[in-house]
mmCIF file of C-alpha atoms and ligand atoms in Angstrom:
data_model
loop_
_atom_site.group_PDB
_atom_site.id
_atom_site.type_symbol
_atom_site.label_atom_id
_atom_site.label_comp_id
_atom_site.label_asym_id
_atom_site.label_seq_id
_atom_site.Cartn_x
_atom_site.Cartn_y
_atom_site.Cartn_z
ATOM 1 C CA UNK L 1 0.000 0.000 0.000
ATOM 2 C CA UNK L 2 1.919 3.493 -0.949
ATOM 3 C CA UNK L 3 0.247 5.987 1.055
ATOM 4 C CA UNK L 4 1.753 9.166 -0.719
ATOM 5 C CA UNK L 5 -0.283 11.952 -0.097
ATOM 6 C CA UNK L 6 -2.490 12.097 3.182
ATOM 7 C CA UNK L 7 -5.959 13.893 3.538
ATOM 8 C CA UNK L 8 -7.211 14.935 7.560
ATOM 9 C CA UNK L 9 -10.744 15.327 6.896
ATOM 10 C CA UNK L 10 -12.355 18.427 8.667
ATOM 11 C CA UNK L 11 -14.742 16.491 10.356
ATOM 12 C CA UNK L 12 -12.047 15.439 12.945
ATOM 13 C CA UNK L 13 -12.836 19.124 13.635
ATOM 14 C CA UNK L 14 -15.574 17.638 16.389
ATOM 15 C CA UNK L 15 -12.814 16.963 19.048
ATOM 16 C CA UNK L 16 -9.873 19.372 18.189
ATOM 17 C CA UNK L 17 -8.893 22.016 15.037
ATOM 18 C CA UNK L 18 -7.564 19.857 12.111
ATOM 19 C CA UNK L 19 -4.459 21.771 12.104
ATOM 20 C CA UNK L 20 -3.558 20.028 15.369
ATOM 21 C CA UNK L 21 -3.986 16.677 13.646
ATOM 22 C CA UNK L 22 -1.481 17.855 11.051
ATOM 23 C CA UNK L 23 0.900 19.532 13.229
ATOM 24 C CA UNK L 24 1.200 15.919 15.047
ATOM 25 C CA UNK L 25 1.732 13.997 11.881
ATOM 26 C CA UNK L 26 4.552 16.561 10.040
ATOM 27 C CA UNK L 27 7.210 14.249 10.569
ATOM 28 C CA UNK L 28 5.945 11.527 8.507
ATOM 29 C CA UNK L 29 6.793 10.238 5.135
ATOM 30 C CA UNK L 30 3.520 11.313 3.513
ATOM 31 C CA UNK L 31 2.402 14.495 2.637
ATOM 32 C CA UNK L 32 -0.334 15.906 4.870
ATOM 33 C CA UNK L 33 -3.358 18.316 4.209
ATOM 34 C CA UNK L 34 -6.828 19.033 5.416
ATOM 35 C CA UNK L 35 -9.567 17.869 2.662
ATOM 36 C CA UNK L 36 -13.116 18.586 2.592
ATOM 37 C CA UNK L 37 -15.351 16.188 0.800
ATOM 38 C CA UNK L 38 -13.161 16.426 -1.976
ATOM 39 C CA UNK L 39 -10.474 13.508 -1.661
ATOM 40 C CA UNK L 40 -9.404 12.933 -5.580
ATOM 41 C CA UNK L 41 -6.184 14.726 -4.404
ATOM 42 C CA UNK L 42 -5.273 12.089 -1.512
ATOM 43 C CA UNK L 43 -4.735 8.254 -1.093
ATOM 44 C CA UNK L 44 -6.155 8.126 2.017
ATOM 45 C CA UNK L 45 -8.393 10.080 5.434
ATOM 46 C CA UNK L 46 -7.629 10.302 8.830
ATOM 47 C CA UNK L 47 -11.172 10.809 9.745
ATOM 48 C CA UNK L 48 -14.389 11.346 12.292
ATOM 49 C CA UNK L 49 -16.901 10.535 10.066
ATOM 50 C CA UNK L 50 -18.110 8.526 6.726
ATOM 51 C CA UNK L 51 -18.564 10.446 3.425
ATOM 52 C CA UNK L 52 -19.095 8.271 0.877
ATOM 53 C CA UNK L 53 -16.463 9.750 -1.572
ATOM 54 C CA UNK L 54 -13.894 7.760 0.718
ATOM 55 C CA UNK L 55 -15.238 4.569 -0.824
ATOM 56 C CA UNK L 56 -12.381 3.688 -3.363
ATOM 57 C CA UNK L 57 -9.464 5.192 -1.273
ATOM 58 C CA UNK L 58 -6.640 3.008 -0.194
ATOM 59 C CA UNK L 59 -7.134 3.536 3.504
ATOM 60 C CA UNK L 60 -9.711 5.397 5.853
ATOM 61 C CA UNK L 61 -8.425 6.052 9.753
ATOM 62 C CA UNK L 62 -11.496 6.667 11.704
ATOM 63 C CA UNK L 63 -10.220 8.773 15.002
ATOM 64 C CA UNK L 64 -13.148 7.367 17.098
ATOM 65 C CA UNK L 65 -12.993 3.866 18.388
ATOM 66 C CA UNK L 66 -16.943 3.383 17.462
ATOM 67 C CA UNK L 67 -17.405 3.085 13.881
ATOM 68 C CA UNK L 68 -20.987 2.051 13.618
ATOM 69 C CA UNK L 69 -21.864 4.526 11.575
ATOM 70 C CA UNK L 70 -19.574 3.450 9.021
ATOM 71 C CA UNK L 71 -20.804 1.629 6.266
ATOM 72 C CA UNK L 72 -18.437 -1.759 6.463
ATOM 73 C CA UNK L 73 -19.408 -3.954 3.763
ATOM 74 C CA UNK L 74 -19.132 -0.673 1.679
ATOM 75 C CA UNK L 75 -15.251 -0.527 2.770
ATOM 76 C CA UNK L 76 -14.771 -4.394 2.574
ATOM 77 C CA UNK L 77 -16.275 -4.555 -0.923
ATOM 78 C CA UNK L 78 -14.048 -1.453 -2.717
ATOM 79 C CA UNK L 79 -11.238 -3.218 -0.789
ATOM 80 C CA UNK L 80 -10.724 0.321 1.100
ATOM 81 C CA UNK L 81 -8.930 -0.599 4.300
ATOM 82 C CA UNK L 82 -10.764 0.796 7.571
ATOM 83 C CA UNK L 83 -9.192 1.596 10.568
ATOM 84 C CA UNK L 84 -10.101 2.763 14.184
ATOM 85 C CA UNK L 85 -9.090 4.360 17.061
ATOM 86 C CA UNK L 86 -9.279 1.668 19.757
ATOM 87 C CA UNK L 87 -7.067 1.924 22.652
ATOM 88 C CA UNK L 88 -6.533 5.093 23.364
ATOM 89 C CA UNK L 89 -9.078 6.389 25.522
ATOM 90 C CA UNK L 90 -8.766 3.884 28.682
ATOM 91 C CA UNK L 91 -7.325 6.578 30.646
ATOM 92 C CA UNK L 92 -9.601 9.253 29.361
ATOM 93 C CA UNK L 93 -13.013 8.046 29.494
ATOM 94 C CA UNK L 94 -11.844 5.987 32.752
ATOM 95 C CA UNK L 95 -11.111 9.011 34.587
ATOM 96 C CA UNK L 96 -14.335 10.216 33.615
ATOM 97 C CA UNK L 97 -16.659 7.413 34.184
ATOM 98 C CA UNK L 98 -14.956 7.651 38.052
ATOM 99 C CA UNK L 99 -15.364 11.514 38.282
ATOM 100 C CA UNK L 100 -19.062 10.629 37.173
ATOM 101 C CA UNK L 101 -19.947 7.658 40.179
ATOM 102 C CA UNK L 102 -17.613 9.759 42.615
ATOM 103 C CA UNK L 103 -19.975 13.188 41.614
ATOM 104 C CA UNK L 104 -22.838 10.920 42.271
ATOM 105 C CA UNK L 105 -21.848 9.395 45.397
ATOM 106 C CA UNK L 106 -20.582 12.473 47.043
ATOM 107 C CA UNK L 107 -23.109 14.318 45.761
ATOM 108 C CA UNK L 108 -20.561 17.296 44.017
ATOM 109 C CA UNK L 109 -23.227 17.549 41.732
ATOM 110 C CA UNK L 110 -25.398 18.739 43.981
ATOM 111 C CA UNK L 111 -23.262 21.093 45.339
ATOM 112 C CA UNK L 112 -22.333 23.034 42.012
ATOM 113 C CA UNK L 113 -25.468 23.141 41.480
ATOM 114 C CA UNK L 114 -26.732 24.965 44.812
ATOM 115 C CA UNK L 115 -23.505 27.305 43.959
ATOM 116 C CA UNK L 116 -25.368 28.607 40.896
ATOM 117 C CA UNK L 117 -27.965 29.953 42.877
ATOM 118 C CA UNK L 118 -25.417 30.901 45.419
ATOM 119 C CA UNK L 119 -27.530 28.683 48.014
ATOM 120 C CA UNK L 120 -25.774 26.901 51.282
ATOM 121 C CA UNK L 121 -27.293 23.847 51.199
ATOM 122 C CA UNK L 122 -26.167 20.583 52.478
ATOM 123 C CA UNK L 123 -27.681 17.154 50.885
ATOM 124 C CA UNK L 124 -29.911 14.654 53.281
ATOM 125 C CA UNK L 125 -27.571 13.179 55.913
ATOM 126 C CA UNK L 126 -27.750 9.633 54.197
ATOM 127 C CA UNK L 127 -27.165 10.779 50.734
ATOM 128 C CA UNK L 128 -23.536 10.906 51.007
ATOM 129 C CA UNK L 129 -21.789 7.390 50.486
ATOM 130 C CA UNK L 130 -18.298 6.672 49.404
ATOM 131 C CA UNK L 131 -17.542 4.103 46.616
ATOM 132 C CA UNK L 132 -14.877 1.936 48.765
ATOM 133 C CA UNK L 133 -16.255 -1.172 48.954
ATOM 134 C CA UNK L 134 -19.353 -0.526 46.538
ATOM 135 C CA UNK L 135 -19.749 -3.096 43.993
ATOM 136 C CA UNK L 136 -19.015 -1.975 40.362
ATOM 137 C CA UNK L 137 -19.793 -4.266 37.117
ATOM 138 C CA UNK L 138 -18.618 -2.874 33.752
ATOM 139 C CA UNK L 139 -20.415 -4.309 31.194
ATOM 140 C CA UNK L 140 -17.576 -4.852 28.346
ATOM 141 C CA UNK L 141 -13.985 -4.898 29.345
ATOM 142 C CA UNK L 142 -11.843 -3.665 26.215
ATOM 143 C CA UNK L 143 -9.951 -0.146 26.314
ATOM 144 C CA UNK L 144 -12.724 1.630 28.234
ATOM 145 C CA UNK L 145 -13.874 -1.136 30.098
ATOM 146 C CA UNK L 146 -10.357 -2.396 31.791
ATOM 147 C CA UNK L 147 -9.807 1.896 32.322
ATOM 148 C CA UNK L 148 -12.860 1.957 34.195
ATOM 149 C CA UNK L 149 -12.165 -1.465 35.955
ATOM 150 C CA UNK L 150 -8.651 -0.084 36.842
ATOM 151 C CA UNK L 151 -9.491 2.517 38.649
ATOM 152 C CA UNK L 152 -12.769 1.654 40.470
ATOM 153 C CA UNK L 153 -10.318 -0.752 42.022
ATOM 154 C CA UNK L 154 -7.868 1.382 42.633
ATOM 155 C CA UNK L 155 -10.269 2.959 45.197
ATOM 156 C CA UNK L 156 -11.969 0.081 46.544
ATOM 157 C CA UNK L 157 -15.095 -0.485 44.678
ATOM 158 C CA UNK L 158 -15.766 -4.519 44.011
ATOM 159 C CA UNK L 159 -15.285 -4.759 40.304
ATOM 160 C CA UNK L 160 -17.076 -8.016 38.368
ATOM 161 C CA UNK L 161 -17.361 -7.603 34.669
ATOM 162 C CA UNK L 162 -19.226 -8.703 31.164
ATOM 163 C CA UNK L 163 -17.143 -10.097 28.303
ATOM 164 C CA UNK L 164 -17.972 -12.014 25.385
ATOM 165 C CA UNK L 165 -14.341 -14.218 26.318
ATOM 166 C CA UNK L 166 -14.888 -15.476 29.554
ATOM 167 C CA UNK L 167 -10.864 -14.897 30.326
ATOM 168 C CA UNK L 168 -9.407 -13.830 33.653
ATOM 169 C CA UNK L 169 -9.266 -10.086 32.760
ATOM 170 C CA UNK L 170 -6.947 -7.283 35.486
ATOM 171 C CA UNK L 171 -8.518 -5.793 38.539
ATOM 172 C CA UNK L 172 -12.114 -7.808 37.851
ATOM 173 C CA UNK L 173 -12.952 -10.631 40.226
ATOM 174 C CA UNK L 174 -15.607 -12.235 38.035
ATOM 175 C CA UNK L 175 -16.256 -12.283 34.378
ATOM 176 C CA UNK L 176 -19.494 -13.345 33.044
ATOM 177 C CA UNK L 177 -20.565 -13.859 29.410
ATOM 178 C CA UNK L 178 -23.464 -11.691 28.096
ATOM 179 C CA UNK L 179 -25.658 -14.428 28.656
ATOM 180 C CA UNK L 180 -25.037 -13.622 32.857
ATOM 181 C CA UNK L 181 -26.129 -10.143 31.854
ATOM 182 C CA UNK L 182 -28.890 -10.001 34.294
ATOM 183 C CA UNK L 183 -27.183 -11.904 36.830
ATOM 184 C CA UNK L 184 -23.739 -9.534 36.635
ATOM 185 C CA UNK L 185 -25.477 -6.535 37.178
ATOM 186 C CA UNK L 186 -27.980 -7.535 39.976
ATOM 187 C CA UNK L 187 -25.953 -6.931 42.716
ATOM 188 C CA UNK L 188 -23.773 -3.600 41.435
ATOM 189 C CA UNK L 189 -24.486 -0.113 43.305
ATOM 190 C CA UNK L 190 -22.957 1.250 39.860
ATOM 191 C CA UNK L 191 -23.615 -0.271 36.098
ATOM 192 C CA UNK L 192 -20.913 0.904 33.333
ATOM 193 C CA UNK L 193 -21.927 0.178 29.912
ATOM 194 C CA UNK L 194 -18.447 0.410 27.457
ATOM 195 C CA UNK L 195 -19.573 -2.175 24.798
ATOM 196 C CA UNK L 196 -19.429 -1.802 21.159
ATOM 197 C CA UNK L 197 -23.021 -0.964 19.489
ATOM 198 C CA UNK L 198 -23.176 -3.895 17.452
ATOM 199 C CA UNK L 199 -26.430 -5.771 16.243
ATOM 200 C CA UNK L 200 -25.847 -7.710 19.345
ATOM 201 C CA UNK L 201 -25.542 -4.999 21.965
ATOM 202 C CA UNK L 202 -28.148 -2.564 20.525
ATOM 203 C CA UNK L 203 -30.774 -2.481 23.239
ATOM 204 C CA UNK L 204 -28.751 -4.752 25.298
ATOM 205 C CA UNK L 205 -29.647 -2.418 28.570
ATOM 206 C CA UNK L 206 -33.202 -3.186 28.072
ATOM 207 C CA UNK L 207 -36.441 -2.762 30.766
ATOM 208 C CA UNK L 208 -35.485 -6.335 31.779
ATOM 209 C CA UNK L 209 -31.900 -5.643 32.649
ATOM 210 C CA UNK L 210 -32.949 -2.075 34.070
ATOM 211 C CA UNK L 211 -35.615 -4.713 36.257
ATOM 212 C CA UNK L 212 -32.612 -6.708 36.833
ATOM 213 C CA UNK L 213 -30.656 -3.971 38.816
ATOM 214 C CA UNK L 214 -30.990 -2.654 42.524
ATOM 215 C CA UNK L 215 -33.156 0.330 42.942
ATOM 216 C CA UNK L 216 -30.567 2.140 44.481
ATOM 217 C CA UNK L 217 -28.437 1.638 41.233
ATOM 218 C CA UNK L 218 -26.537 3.991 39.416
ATOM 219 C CA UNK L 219 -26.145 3.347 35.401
ATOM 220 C CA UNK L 220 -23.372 5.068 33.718
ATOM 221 C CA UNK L 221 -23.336 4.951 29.617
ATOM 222 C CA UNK L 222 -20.395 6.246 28.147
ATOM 223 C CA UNK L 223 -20.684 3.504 24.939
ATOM 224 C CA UNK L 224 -23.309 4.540 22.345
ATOM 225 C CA UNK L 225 -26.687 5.870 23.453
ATOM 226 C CA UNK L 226 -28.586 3.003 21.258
ATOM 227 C CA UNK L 227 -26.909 0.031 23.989
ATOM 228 C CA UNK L 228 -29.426 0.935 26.238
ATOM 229 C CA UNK L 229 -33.141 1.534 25.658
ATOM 230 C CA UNK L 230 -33.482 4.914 26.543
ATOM 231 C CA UNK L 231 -37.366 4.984 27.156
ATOM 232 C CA UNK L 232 -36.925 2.261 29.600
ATOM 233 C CA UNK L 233 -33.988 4.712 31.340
ATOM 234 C CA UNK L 234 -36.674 7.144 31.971
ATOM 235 C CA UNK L 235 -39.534 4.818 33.033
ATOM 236 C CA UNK L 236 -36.575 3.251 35.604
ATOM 237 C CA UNK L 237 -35.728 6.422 36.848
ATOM 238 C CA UNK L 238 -39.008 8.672 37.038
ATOM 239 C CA UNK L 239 -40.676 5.099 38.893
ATOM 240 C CA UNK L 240 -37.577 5.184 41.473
ATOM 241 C CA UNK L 241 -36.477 1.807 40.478
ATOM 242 C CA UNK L 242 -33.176 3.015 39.571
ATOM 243 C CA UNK L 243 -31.532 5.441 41.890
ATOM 244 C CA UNK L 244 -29.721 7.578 39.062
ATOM 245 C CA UNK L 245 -27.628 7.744 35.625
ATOM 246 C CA UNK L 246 -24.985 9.509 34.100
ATOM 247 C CA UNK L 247 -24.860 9.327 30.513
ATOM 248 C CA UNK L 248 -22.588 10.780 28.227
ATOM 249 C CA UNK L 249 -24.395 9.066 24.828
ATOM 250 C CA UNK L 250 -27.803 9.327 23.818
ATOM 251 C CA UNK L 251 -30.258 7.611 21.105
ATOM 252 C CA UNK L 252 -30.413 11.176 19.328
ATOM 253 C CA UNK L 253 -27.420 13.183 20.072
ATOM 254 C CA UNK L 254 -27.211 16.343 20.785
ATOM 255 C CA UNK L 255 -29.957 15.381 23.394
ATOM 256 C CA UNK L 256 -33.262 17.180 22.195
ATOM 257 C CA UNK L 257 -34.288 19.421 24.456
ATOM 258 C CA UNK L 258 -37.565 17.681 25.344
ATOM 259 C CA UNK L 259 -36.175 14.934 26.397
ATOM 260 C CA UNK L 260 -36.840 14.577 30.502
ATOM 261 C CA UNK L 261 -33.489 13.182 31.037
ATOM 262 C CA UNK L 262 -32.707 16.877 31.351
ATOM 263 C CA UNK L 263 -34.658 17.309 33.880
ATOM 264 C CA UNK L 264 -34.494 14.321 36.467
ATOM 265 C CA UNK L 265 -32.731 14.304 39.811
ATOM 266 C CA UNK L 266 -29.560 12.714 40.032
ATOM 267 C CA UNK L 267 -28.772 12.543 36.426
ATOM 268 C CA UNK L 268 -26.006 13.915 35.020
ATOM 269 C CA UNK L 269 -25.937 14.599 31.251
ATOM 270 C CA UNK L 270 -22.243 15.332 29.684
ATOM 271 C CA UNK L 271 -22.403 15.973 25.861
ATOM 272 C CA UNK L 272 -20.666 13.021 24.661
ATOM 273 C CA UNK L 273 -17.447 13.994 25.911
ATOM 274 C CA UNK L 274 -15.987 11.545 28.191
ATOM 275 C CA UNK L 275 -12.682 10.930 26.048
ATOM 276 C CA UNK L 276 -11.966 15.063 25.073
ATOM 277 C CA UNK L 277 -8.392 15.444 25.882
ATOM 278 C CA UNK L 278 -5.467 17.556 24.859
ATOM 279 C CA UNK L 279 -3.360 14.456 24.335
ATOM 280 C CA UNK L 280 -6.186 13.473 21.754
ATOM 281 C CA UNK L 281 -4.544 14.496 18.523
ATOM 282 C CA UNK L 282 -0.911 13.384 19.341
ATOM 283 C CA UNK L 283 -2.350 9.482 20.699
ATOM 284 C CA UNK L 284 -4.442 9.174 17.317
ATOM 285 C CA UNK L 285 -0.893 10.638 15.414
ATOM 286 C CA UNK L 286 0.506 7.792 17.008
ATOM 287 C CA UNK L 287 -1.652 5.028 15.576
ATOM 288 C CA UNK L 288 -1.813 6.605 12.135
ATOM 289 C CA UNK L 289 1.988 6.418 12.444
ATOM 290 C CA UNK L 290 2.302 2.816 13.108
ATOM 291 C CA UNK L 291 -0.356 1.959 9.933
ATOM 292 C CA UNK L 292 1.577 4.406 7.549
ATOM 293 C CA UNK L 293 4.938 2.014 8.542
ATOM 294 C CA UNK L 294 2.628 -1.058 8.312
ATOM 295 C CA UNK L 295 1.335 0.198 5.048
ATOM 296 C CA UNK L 296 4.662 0.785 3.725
ATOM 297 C CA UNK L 297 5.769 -2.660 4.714
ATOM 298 C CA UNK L 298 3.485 -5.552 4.932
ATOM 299 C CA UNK L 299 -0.534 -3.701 4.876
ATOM 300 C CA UNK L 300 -0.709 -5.552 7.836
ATOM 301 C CA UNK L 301 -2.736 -2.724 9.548
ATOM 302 C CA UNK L 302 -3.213 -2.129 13.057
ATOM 303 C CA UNK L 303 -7.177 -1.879 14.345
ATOM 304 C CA UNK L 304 -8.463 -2.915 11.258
ATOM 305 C CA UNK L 305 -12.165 -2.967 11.143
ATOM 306 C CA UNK L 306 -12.729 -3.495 7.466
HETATM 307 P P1 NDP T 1 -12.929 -2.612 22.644
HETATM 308 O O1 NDP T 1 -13.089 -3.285 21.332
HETATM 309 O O2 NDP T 1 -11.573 -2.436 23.198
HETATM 310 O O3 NDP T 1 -13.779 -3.393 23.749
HETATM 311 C C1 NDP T 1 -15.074 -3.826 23.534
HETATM 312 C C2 NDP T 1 -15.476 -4.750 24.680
HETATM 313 O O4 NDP T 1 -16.867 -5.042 24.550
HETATM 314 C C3 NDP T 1 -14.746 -6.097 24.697
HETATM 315 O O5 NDP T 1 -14.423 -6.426 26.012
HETATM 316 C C4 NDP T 1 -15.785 -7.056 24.149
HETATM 317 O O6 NDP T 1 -15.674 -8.382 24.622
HETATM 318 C C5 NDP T 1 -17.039 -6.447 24.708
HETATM 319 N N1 NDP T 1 -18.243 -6.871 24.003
HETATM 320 C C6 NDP T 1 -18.514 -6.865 22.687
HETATM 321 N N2 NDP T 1 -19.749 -7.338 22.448
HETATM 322 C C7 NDP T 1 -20.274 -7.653 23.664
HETATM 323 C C8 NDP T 1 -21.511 -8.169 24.104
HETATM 324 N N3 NDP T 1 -22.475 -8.500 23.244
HETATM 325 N N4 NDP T 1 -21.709 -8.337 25.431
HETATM 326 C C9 NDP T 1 -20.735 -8.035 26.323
HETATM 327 N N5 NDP T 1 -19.528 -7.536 25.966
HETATM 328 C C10 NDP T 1 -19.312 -7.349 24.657
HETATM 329 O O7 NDP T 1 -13.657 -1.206 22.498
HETATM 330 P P2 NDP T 1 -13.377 0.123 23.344
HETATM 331 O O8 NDP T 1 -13.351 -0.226 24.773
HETATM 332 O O9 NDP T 1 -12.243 0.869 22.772
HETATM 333 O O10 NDP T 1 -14.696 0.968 23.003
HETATM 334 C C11 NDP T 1 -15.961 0.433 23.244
HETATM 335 C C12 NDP T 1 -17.020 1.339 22.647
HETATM 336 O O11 NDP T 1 -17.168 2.489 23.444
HETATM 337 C C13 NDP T 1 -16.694 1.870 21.259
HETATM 338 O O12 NDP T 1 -17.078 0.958 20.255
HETATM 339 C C14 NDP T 1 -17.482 3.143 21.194
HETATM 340 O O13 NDP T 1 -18.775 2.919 20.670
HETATM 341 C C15 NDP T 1 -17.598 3.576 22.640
HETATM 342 N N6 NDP T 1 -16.741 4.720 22.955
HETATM 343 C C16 NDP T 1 -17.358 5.849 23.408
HETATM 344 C C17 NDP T 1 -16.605 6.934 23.754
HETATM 345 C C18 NDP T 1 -17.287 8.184 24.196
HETATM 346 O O14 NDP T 1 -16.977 9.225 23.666
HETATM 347 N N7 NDP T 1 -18.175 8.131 25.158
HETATM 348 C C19 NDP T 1 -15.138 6.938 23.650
HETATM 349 C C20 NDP T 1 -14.590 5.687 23.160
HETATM 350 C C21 NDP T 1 -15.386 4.621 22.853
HETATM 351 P P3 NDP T 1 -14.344 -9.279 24.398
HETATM 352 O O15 NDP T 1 -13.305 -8.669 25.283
HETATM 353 O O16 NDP T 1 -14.717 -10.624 24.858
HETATM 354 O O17 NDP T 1 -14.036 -9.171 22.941
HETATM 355 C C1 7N6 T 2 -15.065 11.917 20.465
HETATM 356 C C2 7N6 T 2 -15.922 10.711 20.718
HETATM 357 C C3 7N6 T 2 -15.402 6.966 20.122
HETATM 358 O O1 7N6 T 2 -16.116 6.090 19.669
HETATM 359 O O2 7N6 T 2 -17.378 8.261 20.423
HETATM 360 C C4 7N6 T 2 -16.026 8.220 20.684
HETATM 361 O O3 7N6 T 2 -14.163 6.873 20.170
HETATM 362 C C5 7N6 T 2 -15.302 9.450 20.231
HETATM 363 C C6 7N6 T 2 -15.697 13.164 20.996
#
């Protein structure tokens, strides 16, 4: 694969400037340029999103590890390599998905929130809990799953896990298989959802896995809004079956304003955001990197998807 000239599309524009992406990658081989939906000029993206015009190319880098919306068979079938972005954002969206269940379990939320209306006010005395010893299952244990895994047992939370490999996996004391679904969460204080949407986890959180759960349970989403069923969310929460959420991906994103998830105590709603970081540009720079010396050598491509 001769990867000569090398287009950043300006969609990557949705997590930092495109120029960034470039400045990161000047000291490879290839020549590097922002391209609009125009890539005749280039051999192949560095990309957030699908447009079709990248059909054909020899290689497409999406900078997100989800690439549902990407049209695979389309790839596969014009022999257009597709790559992703796995594996970079364990520390990122673990750190976040921890700042999330600590907000919620020490109530910050609550506090910043009496702050904007410059109000003293202290939460119920048995609100407050701390997360040592709190039991934690993180429903798929990849990049995002093992970050948040990590580091909820780092500070003492009980951490069991869902996997479609039932193998011994760090800082997780049981693994189940998705058919355990019900049975791994039905015990957690916190559920973390960090699966792939796939045609097997879309609507994986369902009303019966919701049922599953404690009513003093707190779900955390940070996968893709369509793993859980997001009327069911509501009917949990507004029925006080489930004791909170914090979700940074939604069915419709950006979250319409009508929807009540707005609006309910003891969610938190972050905009899809739970991987931003400054480091973003130069860890993706890194992976294109490695594929540009793969493509030059063997096209044995790192994170290939399609
Ligand atoms: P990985 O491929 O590293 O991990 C995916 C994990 O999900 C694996 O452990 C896999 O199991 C497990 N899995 C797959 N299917 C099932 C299933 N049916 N039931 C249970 N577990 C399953 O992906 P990442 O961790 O890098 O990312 C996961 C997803 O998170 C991305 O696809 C993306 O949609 C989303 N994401 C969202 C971000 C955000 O901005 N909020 C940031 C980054 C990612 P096994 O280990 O057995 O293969
Ligand atoms: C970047 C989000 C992913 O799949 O959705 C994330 O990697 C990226 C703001």
């Amino acid at each position: 694969m001769d990867i000569a000239r090398l287009g950043v599309h300006e969609s990557v524009g949705a997590v930092c400037p495109p120029a960034a992406f470039v400045e990161q990658l000047q000291d490879v081989d290839a020549a590097v340029s922002v391209v609009d939906e125009d890539v005749s000029a280039v051999d192949a993206v560095v990309t957030f999103g699908h447009a079709d015009a990248f059909v054909g190319l020899d290689w497409v880098h999406c900078i997100r590890a989800g690439y549902d919306d990407f049209p695979v068979e389309a790839y596969r079938d014009a022999g257009t390599a597709l790559t992703n972005s796995t594996g970079i954002h364990g520390a990122s969206v673990g750190e976040t998905t921890l700042g999330l269940m600590l907000s919620l379990a020490r109530r910050l939320h609550e506090y910043r929130d009496a702050q904007t209306e410059r109000t003293w006010t202290t939460p119920a005395w048995d609100a407050p809990f701390t997360l040592r010893d709190e039991r934690l299952t993180v429903v798929g244990l990849g990049t995002l799953g093992r970050g948040i895994a990590t580091r909820g047992d780092a500070i003492g939370m009980h951490v069991d896990g869902v996997r479609r490999t039932p193998a011994r996996t760090p800082h997780v004391r049981t693994v189940y298989t998705p058919d355990r679904l019900h049975e791994a969460v039905a015990d957690a204080r916190f559920v973390a959802v960090a699966v792939p949407l796939t045609a097997s986890t879309r609507g994986l959180i369902d009303a019966d896995a919701l049922a599953a759960m404690r009513d003093d349970a707190y779900l955390v989403n940070v996968a893709r809004g369509a793993v859980v069923e997001e009327d069911a969310l509501v009917t949990a929460l507004e029925t006080d079956a489930l004791a909170g959420a914090a979700l940074d991906v939604f069915e419709t994103e950006p979250l319409p304003e009508s929807s009540p998830l707005w609006d309910l105590d003891d969610v938190l709603v972050t905009p899809h955001a739970a991987p931003l970081d400054r480091e973003y540009p130069t860890d993706v720079a890194r992976l294109v990197r490695t594929n540009l010396r793969h493509a030059a050598a063997d096209g044995a491509l790192v994170n290939r998807v399609a």
